[in-house]
Amino acid sequence: MIIKATMAQTKLILKRKEAIGVFYVLFMMVLANFIGNVLEFQGSYVSEMYHPMRLLLISYDMVNWNADGILLLIQVYPLLVPCVAGFSLAGEYRRGTQVFMVSRLGNRSYYVSKYLSVFLATMIIFTLPFLLEILLNCVSFPLSATGNLANWSYYSSEYRDAVEHYFMKGLFLHSPYLYAIAGTLLFGAVSGLFGVFTAAVSSLIRVKYTVFLFLPVFVSLNLSSIVGSKLPREAPSILWYDYLLLFNDQEKSPVILAAGLLVLILFSVAAACISGKKDCLS
């Protein structure tokens, strides 16, 4: 029953104007980055060409060439993530439609299915445009190109040190293409968790104005930037984009990423348990 309800709610969320709007925003950013790369590198020799996966919008290596696209993504990401499905629970509270769902599923099952649908819908929206860009780059740029945008030699100490700091370094060394796909799926999955985080907050705190639901994700992500700027330079990064963007050469710790994701998951589980015990009419 929960699986059936989750699939139905996911389809409903994906048809809403908020999800469609975020998809088009991301798609236009991806398309602008792709067209810019095509115009910039058309006619280039293969020996002078950069690896197709390093030209992706979520490739941190792009800051060495043209940082406009990736900087824009970093700035709007905290605002786009909650828009896909994070507000759906608050909307159902206002319309009173959750009473019908609770009567069919039960209180706790309703919240579990809602959180799962929010996760799936947000992950899909934040994965499809970037997977499409991977496909476009594979078709449009030479697959034999191996250059990096910092123009480091593969035998230089700078390049070796940078690769050592890549998240999922082993997968990158095995295949940059699999690394890009896995990194894109991770980007989408974490985005889904942030969407659930927003929905979980809305289930615990009934806000009068939806705009306040932008704050949990926005404050959390920007807090990591503020705290990260105060840490010693040799300390592992806690900036969210250092872990989610591909080819990022900042020193990081998998423990920090795991701890952050665990906090989001535990908070969402606790919110589902607490909300499941509430009267749906309260």
PDB file of C-alpha atoms in Angstrom:
ATOM      1  CA  MET A   1       0.000   0.000   0.000  1.00  0.00           C
ATOM      2  CA  ILE A   2       2.816   2.381   0.885  1.00  0.00           C
ATOM      3  CA  ILE A   3       4.643   1.649  -2.380  1.00  0.00           C
ATOM      4  CA  LYS A   4       1.498   2.228  -4.422  1.00  0.00           C
ATOM      5  CA  ALA A   5       0.786   5.490  -2.579  1.00  0.00           C
ATOM      6  CA  THR A   6       4.400   6.611  -3.000  1.00  0.00           C
ATOM      7  CA  MET A   7       4.325   6.052  -6.760  1.00  0.00           C
ATOM      8  CA  ALA A   8       0.995   7.854  -7.100  1.00  0.00           C
ATOM      9  CA  GLN A   9       2.186  10.852  -5.081  1.00  0.00           C
ATOM     10  CA  THR A  10       5.493  10.978  -6.963  1.00  0.00           C
ATOM     11  CA  LYS A  11       3.655  11.192 -10.290  1.00  0.00           C
ATOM     12  CA  LEU A  12       1.415  13.906  -8.875  1.00  0.00           C
ATOM     13  CA  ILE A  13       4.379  15.952  -7.620  1.00  0.00           C
ATOM     14  CA  LEU A  14       6.190  15.675 -10.959  1.00  0.00           C
ATOM     15  CA  LYS A  15       3.135  17.107 -12.734  1.00  0.00           C
ATOM     16  CA  ARG A  16       2.994  20.198 -10.528  1.00  0.00           C
ATOM     17  CA  LYS A  17       4.171  23.531 -11.849  1.00  0.00           C
ATOM     18  CA  GLU A  18       6.840  23.854  -9.141  1.00  0.00           C
ATOM     19  CA  ALA A  19       8.599  20.632 -10.203  1.00  0.00           C
ATOM     20  CA  ILE A  20       8.230  21.445 -13.897  1.00  0.00           C
ATOM     21  CA  GLY A  21       9.560  24.962 -13.304  1.00  0.00           C
ATOM     22  CA  VAL A  22      12.673  23.732 -11.467  1.00  0.00           C
ATOM     23  CA  PHE A  23      13.302  21.153 -14.189  1.00  0.00           C
ATOM     24  CA  TYR A  24      13.202  23.833 -16.893  1.00  0.00           C
ATOM     25  CA  VAL A  25      15.501  26.112 -14.892  1.00  0.00           C
ATOM     26  CA  LEU A  26      18.078  23.336 -14.534  1.00  0.00           C
ATOM     27  CA  PHE A  27      17.615  22.257 -18.137  1.00  0.00           C
ATOM     28  CA  MET A  28      18.185  25.798 -19.409  1.00  0.00           C
ATOM     29  CA  MET A  29      21.340  26.104 -17.294  1.00  0.00           C
ATOM     30  CA  VAL A  30      22.601  22.781 -18.652  1.00  0.00           C
ATOM     31  CA  LEU A  31      21.717  23.770 -22.207  1.00  0.00           C
ATOM     32  CA  ALA A  32      23.441  27.153 -21.872  1.00  0.00           C
ATOM     33  CA  ASN A  33      26.588  25.447 -20.551  1.00  0.00           C
ATOM     34  CA  PHE A  34      26.521  22.854 -23.336  1.00  0.00           C
ATOM     35  CA  ILE A  35      25.991  25.385 -26.139  1.00  0.00           C
ATOM     36  CA  GLY A  36      28.720  27.604 -24.697  1.00  0.00           C
ATOM     37  CA  ASN A  37      31.153  24.668 -24.703  1.00  0.00           C
ATOM     38  CA  VAL A  38      30.236  23.693 -28.273  1.00  0.00           C
ATOM     39  CA  LEU A  39      30.795  27.246 -29.534  1.00  0.00           C
ATOM     40  CA  GLU A  40      34.022  27.577 -27.576  1.00  0.00           C
ATOM     41  CA  PHE A  41      35.676  24.305 -28.562  1.00  0.00           C
ATOM     42  CA  GLN A  42      34.394  23.727 -32.084  1.00  0.00           C
ATOM     43  CA  GLY A  43      37.240  22.941 -34.462  1.00  0.00           C
ATOM     44  CA  SER A  44      39.696  22.109 -31.652  1.00  0.00           C
ATOM     45  CA  TYR A  45      42.228  19.338 -32.161  1.00  0.00           C
ATOM     46  CA  VAL A  46      41.612  16.191 -30.115  1.00  0.00           C
ATOM     47  CA  SER A  47      45.069  16.515 -28.548  1.00  0.00           C
ATOM     48  CA  GLU A  48      44.116  19.985 -27.276  1.00  0.00           C
ATOM     49  CA  MET A  49      40.587  19.050 -26.187  1.00  0.00           C
ATOM     50  CA  TYR A  50      39.396  18.570 -22.621  1.00  0.00           C
ATOM     51  CA  HIS A  51      37.703  15.427 -21.320  1.00  0.00           C
ATOM     52  CA  PRO A  52      33.937  15.621 -22.065  1.00  0.00           C
ATOM     53  CA  MET A  53      32.981  14.930 -18.432  1.00  0.00           C
ATOM     54  CA  ARG A  54      35.066  17.857 -17.197  1.00  0.00           C
ATOM     55  CA  LEU A  55      32.873  20.207 -19.243  1.00  0.00           C
ATOM     56  CA  LEU A  56      29.686  19.326 -17.347  1.00  0.00           C
ATOM     57  CA  LEU A  57      27.812  22.024 -15.452  1.00  0.00           C
ATOM     58  CA  ILE A  58      28.384  20.221 -12.130  1.00  0.00           C
ATOM     59  CA  SER A  59      32.092  19.775 -12.863  1.00  0.00           C
ATOM     60  CA  TYR A  60      34.128  21.860 -10.424  1.00  0.00           C
ATOM     61  CA  ASP A  61      36.941  21.808 -12.967  1.00  0.00           C
ATOM     62  CA  MET A  62      34.917  24.368 -14.967  1.00  0.00           C
ATOM     63  CA  VAL A  63      36.018  27.103 -12.548  1.00  0.00           C
ATOM     64  CA  ASN A  64      39.387  26.949 -14.317  1.00  0.00           C
ATOM     65  CA  TRP A  65      37.725  27.923 -17.602  1.00  0.00           C
ATOM     66  CA  ASN A  66      34.407  29.692 -17.106  1.00  0.00           C
ATOM     67  CA  ALA A  67      33.010  29.777 -13.583  1.00  0.00           C
ATOM     68  CA  ASP A  68      29.788  31.675 -14.377  1.00  0.00           C
ATOM     69  CA  GLY A  69      27.561  28.618 -14.788  1.00  0.00           C
ATOM     70  CA  ILE A  70      28.760  26.688 -11.775  1.00  0.00           C
ATOM     71  CA  LEU A  71      28.705  29.765  -9.527  1.00  0.00           C
ATOM     72  CA  LEU A  72      25.106  30.417 -10.554  1.00  0.00           C
ATOM     73  CA  LEU A  73      24.208  26.804  -9.771  1.00  0.00           C
ATOM     74  CA  ILE A  74      25.799  27.062  -6.316  1.00  0.00           C
ATOM     75  CA  GLN A  75      23.851  30.242  -5.597  1.00  0.00           C
ATOM     76  CA  VAL A  76      20.404  29.058  -6.736  1.00  0.00           C
ATOM     77  CA  TYR A  77      20.675  25.441  -5.537  1.00  0.00           C
ATOM     78  CA  PRO A  78      19.515  26.161  -1.940  1.00  0.00           C
ATOM     79  CA  LEU A  79      16.441  27.916  -3.364  1.00  0.00           C
ATOM     80  CA  LEU A  80      15.586  25.336  -6.040  1.00  0.00           C
ATOM     81  CA  VAL A  81      15.807  22.187  -3.900  1.00  0.00           C
ATOM     82  CA  PRO A  82      12.795  22.928  -1.640  1.00  0.00           C
ATOM     83  CA  CYS A  83      10.649  24.064  -4.590  1.00  0.00           C
ATOM     84  CA  VAL A  84      10.288  20.657  -6.244  1.00  0.00           C
ATOM     85  CA  ALA A  85       8.331  18.873  -3.517  1.00  0.00           C
ATOM     86  CA  GLY A  86       9.334  20.284  -0.135  1.00  0.00           C
ATOM     87  CA  PHE A  87       6.211  22.439   0.019  1.00  0.00           C
ATOM     88  CA  SER A  88       3.788  19.647  -0.962  1.00  0.00           C
ATOM     89  CA  LEU A  89       3.063  18.564   2.604  1.00  0.00           C
ATOM     90  CA  ALA A  90       2.384  22.131   3.745  1.00  0.00           C
ATOM     91  CA  GLY A  91       0.079  22.564   0.743  1.00  0.00           C
ATOM     92  CA  GLU A  92      -1.920  19.484   1.706  1.00  0.00           C
ATOM     93  CA  TYR A  93      -2.270  20.833   5.235  1.00  0.00           C
ATOM     94  CA  ARG A  94      -3.742  24.069   3.891  1.00  0.00           C
ATOM     95  CA  ARG A  95      -6.148  22.273   1.551  1.00  0.00           C
ATOM     96  CA  GLY A  96      -7.063  19.608   4.099  1.00  0.00           C
ATOM     97  CA  THR A  97      -6.412  16.777   1.629  1.00  0.00           C
ATOM     98  CA  GLN A  98      -4.142  14.961   4.081  1.00  0.00           C
ATOM     99  CA  VAL A  99      -7.247  13.901   6.035  1.00  0.00           C
ATOM    100  CA  PHE A 100      -8.381  11.766   3.103  1.00  0.00           C
ATOM    101  CA  MET A 101      -4.941  10.196   2.681  1.00  0.00           C
ATOM    102  CA  VAL A 102      -4.633   9.472   6.406  1.00  0.00           C
ATOM    103  CA  SER A 103      -8.029   7.795   6.418  1.00  0.00           C
ATOM    104  CA  ARG A 104      -6.846   5.464   3.635  1.00  0.00           C
ATOM    105  CA  LEU A 105      -3.274   4.772   4.740  1.00  0.00           C
ATOM    106  CA  GLY A 106      -3.060   5.591   8.412  1.00  0.00           C
ATOM    107  CA  ASN A 107      -1.128   8.485   9.877  1.00  0.00           C
ATOM    108  CA  ARG A 108       2.373   7.005   9.938  1.00  0.00           C
ATOM    109  CA  SER A 109       2.097   5.309   6.537  1.00  0.00           C
ATOM    110  CA  TYR A 110       0.919   8.585   5.041  1.00  0.00           C
ATOM    111  CA  TYR A 111       4.014  10.451   6.216  1.00  0.00           C
ATOM    112  CA  VAL A 112       6.368   7.663   5.143  1.00  0.00           C
ATOM    113  CA  SER A 113       4.867   7.551   1.645  1.00  0.00           C
ATOM    114  CA  LYS A 114       4.915  11.343   1.448  1.00  0.00           C
ATOM    115  CA  TYR A 115       8.590  11.559   2.395  1.00  0.00           C
ATOM    116  CA  LEU A 116       9.496   8.813  -0.075  1.00  0.00           C
ATOM    117  CA  SER A 117       7.605  10.551  -2.882  1.00  0.00           C
ATOM    118  CA  VAL A 118       9.291  13.874  -2.061  1.00  0.00           C
ATOM    119  CA  PHE A 119      12.678  12.146  -2.194  1.00  0.00           C
ATOM    120  CA  LEU A 120      12.000  10.388  -5.498  1.00  0.00           C
ATOM    121  CA  ALA A 121      10.504  13.433  -7.220  1.00  0.00           C
ATOM    122  CA  THR A 122      13.322  15.756  -6.136  1.00  0.00           C
ATOM    123  CA  MET A 123      15.984  13.219  -7.092  1.00  0.00           C
ATOM    124  CA  ILE A 124      14.465  12.770 -10.548  1.00  0.00           C
ATOM    125  CA  ILE A 125      14.315  16.519 -11.201  1.00  0.00           C
ATOM    126  CA  PHE A 126      17.907  17.044 -10.038  1.00  0.00           C
ATOM    127  CA  THR A 127      19.259  14.059 -11.965  1.00  0.00           C
ATOM    128  CA  LEU A 128      17.664  14.011 -15.427  1.00  0.00           C
ATOM    129  CA  PRO A 129      19.051  17.343 -16.778  1.00  0.00           C
ATOM    130  CA  PHE A 130      22.602  16.427 -15.789  1.00  0.00           C
ATOM    131  CA  LEU A 131      22.368  12.876 -17.144  1.00  0.00           C
ATOM    132  CA  LEU A 132      21.139  14.405 -20.394  1.00  0.00           C
ATOM    133  CA  GLU A 133      24.186  16.684 -20.449  1.00  0.00           C
ATOM    134  CA  ILE A 134      26.460  13.641 -20.036  1.00  0.00           C
ATOM    135  CA  LEU A 135      24.815  12.095 -23.089  1.00  0.00           C
ATOM    136  CA  LEU A 136      25.091  15.317 -25.120  1.00  0.00           C
ATOM    137  CA  ASN A 137      28.781  15.704 -24.248  1.00  0.00           C
ATOM    138  CA  CYS A 138      29.513  12.106 -25.234  1.00  0.00           C
ATOM    139  CA  VAL A 139      27.865  12.676 -28.613  1.00  0.00           C
ATOM    140  CA  SER A 140      29.351  16.131 -29.261  1.00  0.00           C
ATOM    141  CA  PHE A 141      32.926  15.929 -27.973  1.00  0.00           C
ATOM    142  CA  PRO A 142      35.688  13.400 -28.742  1.00  0.00           C
ATOM    143  CA  LEU A 143      35.656  10.551 -26.240  1.00  0.00           C
ATOM    144  CA  SER A 144      39.408  10.141 -26.666  1.00  0.00           C
ATOM    145  CA  ALA A 145      40.108  13.618 -25.270  1.00  0.00           C
ATOM    146  CA  THR A 146      41.862  13.505 -21.903  1.00  0.00           C
ATOM    147  CA  GLY A 147      42.756  17.090 -20.978  1.00  0.00           C
ATOM    148  CA  ASN A 148      41.826  18.848 -17.752  1.00  0.00           C
ATOM    149  CA  LEU A 149      40.814  22.492 -17.545  1.00  0.00           C
ATOM    150  CA  ALA A 150      43.684  23.372 -15.214  1.00  0.00           C
ATOM    151  CA  ASN A 151      46.027  22.273 -18.036  1.00  0.00           C
ATOM    152  CA  TRP A 152      48.054  20.071 -15.701  1.00  0.00           C
ATOM    153  CA  SER A 153      50.123  17.246 -17.089  1.00  0.00           C
ATOM    154  CA  TYR A 154      49.017  13.763 -16.041  1.00  0.00           C
ATOM    155  CA  TYR A 155      52.508  13.241 -14.660  1.00  0.00           C
ATOM    156  CA  SER A 156      52.625  16.457 -12.622  1.00  0.00           C
ATOM    157  CA  SER A 157      52.470  16.440  -8.826  1.00  0.00           C
ATOM    158  CA  GLU A 158      49.632  18.996  -8.931  1.00  0.00           C
ATOM    159  CA  TYR A 159      47.419  16.674 -10.951  1.00  0.00           C
ATOM    160  CA  ARG A 160      48.196  13.660  -8.743  1.00  0.00           C
ATOM    161  CA  ASP A 161      47.393  15.671  -5.601  1.00  0.00           C
ATOM    162  CA  ALA A 162      44.128  16.879  -7.137  1.00  0.00           C
ATOM    163  CA  VAL A 163      43.004  13.354  -8.031  1.00  0.00           C
ATOM    164  CA  GLU A 164      43.832  12.152  -4.515  1.00  0.00           C
ATOM    165  CA  HIS A 165      41.196  14.582  -3.225  1.00  0.00           C
ATOM    166  CA  TYR A 166      38.451  13.492  -5.621  1.00  0.00           C
ATOM    167  CA  PHE A 167      35.458  11.911  -3.932  1.00  0.00           C
ATOM    168  CA  MET A 168      35.075   8.345  -5.315  1.00  0.00           C
ATOM    169  CA  LYS A 169      38.660   8.523  -6.593  1.00  0.00           C
ATOM    170  CA  GLY A 170      38.767   4.791  -7.312  1.00  0.00           C
ATOM    171  CA  LEU A 171      35.767   4.996  -9.614  1.00  0.00           C
ATOM    172  CA  PHE A 172      37.271   7.992 -11.427  1.00  0.00           C
ATOM    173  CA  LEU A 173      40.514   6.083 -12.060  1.00  0.00           C
ATOM    174  CA  HIS A 174      38.486   3.142 -13.372  1.00  0.00           C
ATOM    175  CA  SER A 175      36.286   5.228 -15.681  1.00  0.00           C
ATOM    176  CA  PRO A 176      35.627   8.997 -15.699  1.00  0.00           C
ATOM    177  CA  TYR A 177      32.287   8.305 -17.384  1.00  0.00           C
ATOM    178  CA  LEU A 178      31.062   5.969 -14.636  1.00  0.00           C
ATOM    179  CA  TYR A 179      32.410   8.488 -12.136  1.00  0.00           C
ATOM    180  CA  ALA A 180      30.314  11.248 -13.736  1.00  0.00           C
ATOM    181  CA  ILE A 181      27.159   9.106 -13.742  1.00  0.00           C
ATOM    182  CA  ALA A 182      27.640   8.013 -10.123  1.00  0.00           C
ATOM    183  CA  GLY A 183      28.403  11.593  -9.067  1.00  0.00           C
ATOM    184  CA  THR A 184      25.259  12.832 -10.815  1.00  0.00           C
ATOM    185  CA  LEU A 185      23.141  10.195  -9.058  1.00  0.00           C
ATOM    186  CA  LEU A 186      24.703  11.192  -5.724  1.00  0.00           C
ATOM    187  CA  PHE A 187      23.921  14.839  -6.484  1.00  0.00           C
ATOM    188  CA  GLY A 188      20.295  13.915  -7.136  1.00  0.00           C
ATOM    189  CA  ALA A 189      20.010  11.671  -4.069  1.00  0.00           C
ATOM    190  CA  VAL A 190      21.363  14.332  -1.709  1.00  0.00           C
ATOM    191  CA  SER A 191      19.018  16.859  -3.309  1.00  0.00           C
ATOM    192  CA  GLY A 192      16.178  14.429  -2.570  1.00  0.00           C
ATOM    193  CA  LEU A 193      17.223  14.274   1.082  1.00  0.00           C
ATOM    194  CA  PHE A 194      17.181  18.069   1.291  1.00  0.00           C
ATOM    195  CA  GLY A 195      13.687  18.021  -0.176  1.00  0.00           C
ATOM    196  CA  VAL A 196      12.606  15.531   2.507  1.00  0.00           C
ATOM    197  CA  PHE A 197      14.271  17.733   5.128  1.00  0.00           C
ATOM    198  CA  THR A 198      12.055  20.642   4.067  1.00  0.00           C
ATOM    199  CA  ALA A 199       8.943  18.462   4.133  1.00  0.00           C
ATOM    200  CA  ALA A 200       9.916  17.102   7.570  1.00  0.00           C
ATOM    201  CA  VAL A 201      10.243  20.614   8.981  1.00  0.00           C
ATOM    202  CA  SER A 202       6.821  21.519   7.568  1.00  0.00           C
ATOM    203  CA  SER A 203       5.298  18.465   9.269  1.00  0.00           C
ATOM    204  CA  LEU A 204       6.646  19.538  12.658  1.00  0.00           C
ATOM    205  CA  ILE A 205       6.122  23.293  12.369  1.00  0.00           C
ATOM    206  CA  ARG A 206       2.993  24.608  10.695  1.00  0.00           C
ATOM    207  CA  VAL A 207       4.062  27.828   8.987  1.00  0.00           C
ATOM    208  CA  LYS A 208       1.597  30.450   7.829  1.00  0.00           C
ATOM    209  CA  TYR A 209       3.681  31.550   4.847  1.00  0.00           C
ATOM    210  CA  THR A 210       5.335  29.019   2.548  1.00  0.00           C
ATOM    211  CA  VAL A 211       8.295  31.323   1.967  1.00  0.00           C
ATOM    212  CA  PHE A 212       9.598  30.421   5.437  1.00  0.00           C
ATOM    213  CA  LEU A 213      10.134  26.835   4.259  1.00  0.00           C
ATOM    214  CA  PHE A 214      13.028  28.056   2.119  1.00  0.00           C
ATOM    215  CA  LEU A 215      14.968  28.725   5.311  1.00  0.00           C
ATOM    216  CA  PRO A 216      15.885  25.197   6.562  1.00  0.00           C
ATOM    217  CA  VAL A 217      17.899  24.217   3.479  1.00  0.00           C
ATOM    218  CA  PHE A 218      19.123  27.751   2.757  1.00  0.00           C
ATOM    219  CA  VAL A 219      20.400  28.272   6.301  1.00  0.00           C
ATOM    220  CA  SER A 220      21.921  24.785   6.561  1.00  0.00           C
ATOM    221  CA  LEU A 221      23.901  25.042   3.312  1.00  0.00           C
ATOM    222  CA  ASN A 222      25.045  28.597   3.895  1.00  0.00           C
ATOM    223  CA  LEU A 223      25.983  27.757   7.474  1.00  0.00           C
ATOM    224  CA  SER A 224      28.433  25.198   6.119  1.00  0.00           C
ATOM    225  CA  SER A 225      30.041  27.957   4.051  1.00  0.00           C
ATOM    226  CA  ILE A 226      30.264  30.321   7.017  1.00  0.00           C
ATOM    227  CA  VAL A 227      31.711  27.729   9.385  1.00  0.00           C
ATOM    228  CA  GLY A 228      34.011  26.356   6.669  1.00  0.00           C
ATOM    229  CA  SER A 229      35.583  29.778   6.126  1.00  0.00           C
ATOM    230  CA  LYS A 230      36.602  29.846   9.815  1.00  0.00           C
ATOM    231  CA  LEU A 231      38.368  26.480   9.796  1.00  0.00           C
ATOM    232  CA  PRO A 232      42.144  26.130   9.311  1.00  0.00           C
ATOM    233  CA  ARG A 233      43.215  25.813   5.693  1.00  0.00           C
ATOM    234  CA  GLU A 234      44.619  22.309   6.244  1.00  0.00           C
ATOM    235  CA  ALA A 235      41.329  21.023   7.733  1.00  0.00           C
ATOM    236  CA  PRO A 236      39.004  18.935   5.529  1.00  0.00           C
ATOM    237  CA  SER A 237      36.327  20.993   3.821  1.00  0.00           C
ATOM    238  CA  ILE A 238      32.748  21.071   5.126  1.00  0.00           C
ATOM    239  CA  LEU A 239      31.392  23.082   2.176  1.00  0.00           C
ATOM    240  CA  TRP A 240      28.453  21.234   0.648  1.00  0.00           C
ATOM    241  CA  TYR A 241      29.488  21.799  -2.962  1.00  0.00           C
ATOM    242  CA  ASP A 242      32.966  20.382  -2.376  1.00  0.00           C
ATOM    243  CA  TYR A 243      31.289  17.004  -1.828  1.00  0.00           C
ATOM    244  CA  LEU A 244      28.562  17.184  -4.484  1.00  0.00           C
ATOM    245  CA  LEU A 245      30.401  18.669  -7.473  1.00  0.00           C
ATOM    246  CA  LEU A 246      32.487  16.461  -9.752  1.00  0.00           C
ATOM    247  CA  PHE A 247      36.285  16.745 -10.037  1.00  0.00           C
ATOM    248  CA  ASN A 248      36.529  18.814  -6.853  1.00  0.00           C
ATOM    249  CA  ASP A 249      40.122  18.882  -5.650  1.00  0.00           C
ATOM    250  CA  GLN A 250      39.544  20.282  -2.166  1.00  0.00           C
ATOM    251  CA  GLU A 251      40.589  18.069   0.734  1.00  0.00           C
ATOM    252  CA  LYS A 252      37.525  16.411   2.234  1.00  0.00           C
ATOM    253  CA  SER A 253      36.482  13.626   4.555  1.00  0.00           C
ATOM    254  CA  PRO A 254      33.899  10.930   3.753  1.00  0.00           C
ATOM    255  CA  VAL A 255      33.051  10.944   7.470  1.00  0.00           C
ATOM    256  CA  ILE A 256      31.798  14.528   7.218  1.00  0.00           C
ATOM    257  CA  LEU A 257      29.570  13.671   4.264  1.00  0.00           C
ATOM    258  CA  ALA A 258      28.260  10.528   5.967  1.00  0.00           C
ATOM    259  CA  ALA A 259      27.569  12.470   9.180  1.00  0.00           C
ATOM    260  CA  GLY A 260      25.676  15.187   7.304  1.00  0.00           C
ATOM    261  CA  LEU A 261      23.522  12.680   5.424  1.00  0.00           C
ATOM    262  CA  LEU A 262      22.897  10.719   8.623  1.00  0.00           C
ATOM    263  CA  VAL A 263      21.620  13.857  10.364  1.00  0.00           C
ATOM    264  CA  LEU A 264      19.182  14.518   7.509  1.00  0.00           C
ATOM    265  CA  ILE A 265      17.948  10.912   7.536  1.00  0.00           C
ATOM    266  CA  LEU A 266      17.552  10.697  11.320  1.00  0.00           C
ATOM    267  CA  PHE A 267      15.748  14.035  11.449  1.00  0.00           C
ATOM    268  CA  SER A 268      13.328  12.919   8.734  1.00  0.00           C
ATOM    269  CA  VAL A 269      12.684   9.568  10.452  1.00  0.00           C
ATOM    270  CA  ALA A 270      12.091  11.314  13.778  1.00  0.00           C
ATOM    271  CA  ALA A 271       9.738  13.803  12.096  1.00  0.00           C
ATOM    272  CA  ALA A 272       7.765  10.949  10.511  1.00  0.00           C
ATOM    273  CA  CYS A 273       7.435   9.204  13.887  1.00  0.00           C
ATOM    274  CA  ILE A 274       6.386  12.360  15.727  1.00  0.00           C
ATOM    275  CA  SER A 275       3.979  13.492  13.016  1.00  0.00           C
ATOM    276  CA  GLY A 276       2.535   9.994  12.763  1.00  0.00           C
ATOM    277  CA  LYS A 277       1.385  10.213  16.381  1.00  0.00           C
ATOM    278  CA  LYS A 278      -0.384  13.534  15.894  1.00  0.00           C
ATOM    279  CA  ASP A 279      -4.068  13.920  15.239  1.00  0.00           C
ATOM    280  CA  CYS A 280      -4.444  14.687  11.534  1.00  0.00           C
ATOM    281  CA  LEU A 281      -7.089  17.292  12.400  1.00  0.00           C
ATOM    282  CA  SER A 282      -4.825  19.212  14.778  1.00  0.00           C
TER     283      SER A 282
END
